[in-house]
């Protein structure tokens, strides 16, 4: 899954995100979702989340659903 629908993204799942500073390079960062920051049901660039380590980025790929 690509992480563009808020209903697919839940706290505790493992995801790849693209951090703000990595948007140009497209470098992915793996982490576990702590909080969902996007309020709308969908977002064309991916749902914005805060990872458990405190980093904030947009979900580009869902690795494991809980």
PDB file of C-alpha atoms in Angstrom:
ATOM      1  CA  UNK A   1       0.000   0.000   0.000  1.00  0.00           C
ATOM      2  CA  UNK A   2       1.146   3.508  -0.691  1.00  0.00           C
ATOM      3  CA  UNK A   3      -0.069   5.416   2.395  1.00  0.00           C
ATOM      4  CA  UNK A   4      -2.229   8.012   0.642  1.00  0.00           C
ATOM      5  CA  UNK A   5      -5.428   7.001   2.492  1.00  0.00           C
ATOM      6  CA  UNK A   6      -5.677   7.921   6.179  1.00  0.00           C
ATOM      7  CA  UNK A   7      -7.753   4.799   6.877  1.00  0.00           C
ATOM      8  CA  UNK A   8      -4.769   2.591   5.869  1.00  0.00           C
ATOM      9  CA  UNK A   9      -2.345   4.272   8.290  1.00  0.00           C
ATOM     10  CA  UNK A  10      -2.641   3.437  12.008  1.00  0.00           C
ATOM     11  CA  UNK A  11      -0.380   3.937  15.030  1.00  0.00           C
ATOM     12  CA  UNK A  12       1.921   0.961  15.578  1.00  0.00           C
ATOM     13  CA  UNK A  13       2.386  -0.083  11.936  1.00  0.00           C
ATOM     14  CA  UNK A  14       5.776  -0.120  10.226  1.00  0.00           C
ATOM     15  CA  UNK A  15       6.128   2.292   7.309  1.00  0.00           C
ATOM     16  CA  UNK A  16       8.615   3.995   5.015  1.00  0.00           C
ATOM     17  CA  UNK A  17       8.358   7.787   5.091  1.00  0.00           C
ATOM     18  CA  UNK A  18      10.006  10.576   3.153  1.00  0.00           C
ATOM     19  CA  UNK A  19      11.215  13.305   5.499  1.00  0.00           C
ATOM     20  CA  UNK A  20      10.917  16.986   4.495  1.00  0.00           C
ATOM     21  CA  UNK A  21      14.678  17.322   3.922  1.00  0.00           C
ATOM     22  CA  UNK A  22      14.683  14.156   1.761  1.00  0.00           C
ATOM     23  CA  UNK A  23      11.866  15.186  -0.618  1.00  0.00           C
ATOM     24  CA  UNK A  24      14.266  16.094  -3.439  1.00  0.00           C
ATOM     25  CA  UNK A  25      16.321  12.889  -3.195  1.00  0.00           C
ATOM     26  CA  UNK A  26      13.367  10.607  -2.370  1.00  0.00           C
ATOM     27  CA  UNK A  27      15.366   8.902   0.415  1.00  0.00           C
ATOM     28  CA  UNK A  28      13.097   6.680   2.511  1.00  0.00           C
ATOM     29  CA  UNK A  29      13.246   6.338   6.285  1.00  0.00           C
ATOM     30  CA  UNK A  30      11.802   3.253   8.001  1.00  0.00           C
ATOM     31  CA  UNK A  31       9.919   3.623  11.270  1.00  0.00           C
ATOM     32  CA  UNK A  32       6.852   2.851  13.367  1.00  0.00           C
ATOM     33  CA  UNK A  33       3.903   5.286  13.350  1.00  0.00           C
ATOM     34  CA  UNK A  34       3.244   7.089  16.637  1.00  0.00           C
ATOM     35  CA  UNK A  35       0.799   9.850  15.570  1.00  0.00           C
ATOM     36  CA  UNK A  36      -1.144  10.780  12.438  1.00  0.00           C
ATOM     37  CA  UNK A  37      -0.735  14.477  11.609  1.00  0.00           C
ATOM     38  CA  UNK A  38      -2.873  14.735   8.444  1.00  0.00           C
ATOM     39  CA  UNK A  39      -6.559  15.287   9.233  1.00  0.00           C
ATOM     40  CA  UNK A  40      -7.985  14.826   5.725  1.00  0.00           C
ATOM     41  CA  UNK A  41      -9.087  11.377   4.500  1.00  0.00           C
ATOM     42  CA  UNK A  42      -6.533  11.330   1.668  1.00  0.00           C
ATOM     43  CA  UNK A  43      -3.441  13.258   0.594  1.00  0.00           C
ATOM     44  CA  UNK A  44      -1.761  13.089  -2.842  1.00  0.00           C
ATOM     45  CA  UNK A  45       1.774  13.055  -1.349  1.00  0.00           C
ATOM     46  CA  UNK A  46       1.009  10.625   1.483  1.00  0.00           C
ATOM     47  CA  UNK A  47      -0.351  10.939   5.011  1.00  0.00           C
ATOM     48  CA  UNK A  48       1.936  12.947   7.310  1.00  0.00           C
ATOM     49  CA  UNK A  49       2.922  11.025  10.455  1.00  0.00           C
ATOM     50  CA  UNK A  50       5.212  11.301  13.464  1.00  0.00           C
ATOM     51  CA  UNK A  51       7.361   8.214  13.984  1.00  0.00           C
ATOM     52  CA  UNK A  52       8.130   6.769  17.423  1.00  0.00           C
ATOM     53  CA  UNK A  53      11.626   8.308  17.262  1.00  0.00           C
ATOM     54  CA  UNK A  54      10.088  11.781  16.767  1.00  0.00           C
ATOM     55  CA  UNK A  55      10.795  12.238  13.042  1.00  0.00           C
ATOM     56  CA  UNK A  56       7.974  13.643  10.874  1.00  0.00           C
ATOM     57  CA  UNK A  57       7.386  12.656   7.257  1.00  0.00           C
ATOM     58  CA  UNK A  58       4.871  11.529   4.672  1.00  0.00           C
ATOM     59  CA  UNK A  59       4.087   7.822   4.301  1.00  0.00           C
ATOM     60  CA  UNK A  60       5.238   6.513   0.924  1.00  0.00           C
ATOM     61  CA  UNK A  61       4.905   2.805   1.678  1.00  0.00           C
ATOM     62  CA  UNK A  62       3.210   0.640   4.313  1.00  0.00           C
ATOM     63  CA  UNK A  63       5.446  -2.282   5.237  1.00  0.00           C
ATOM     64  CA  UNK A  64       3.410  -4.208   7.823  1.00  0.00           C
ATOM     65  CA  UNK A  65      -0.160  -3.736   8.986  1.00  0.00           C
ATOM     66  CA  UNK A  66      -0.901  -4.446  12.638  1.00  0.00           C
TER      67      UNK A  66
END
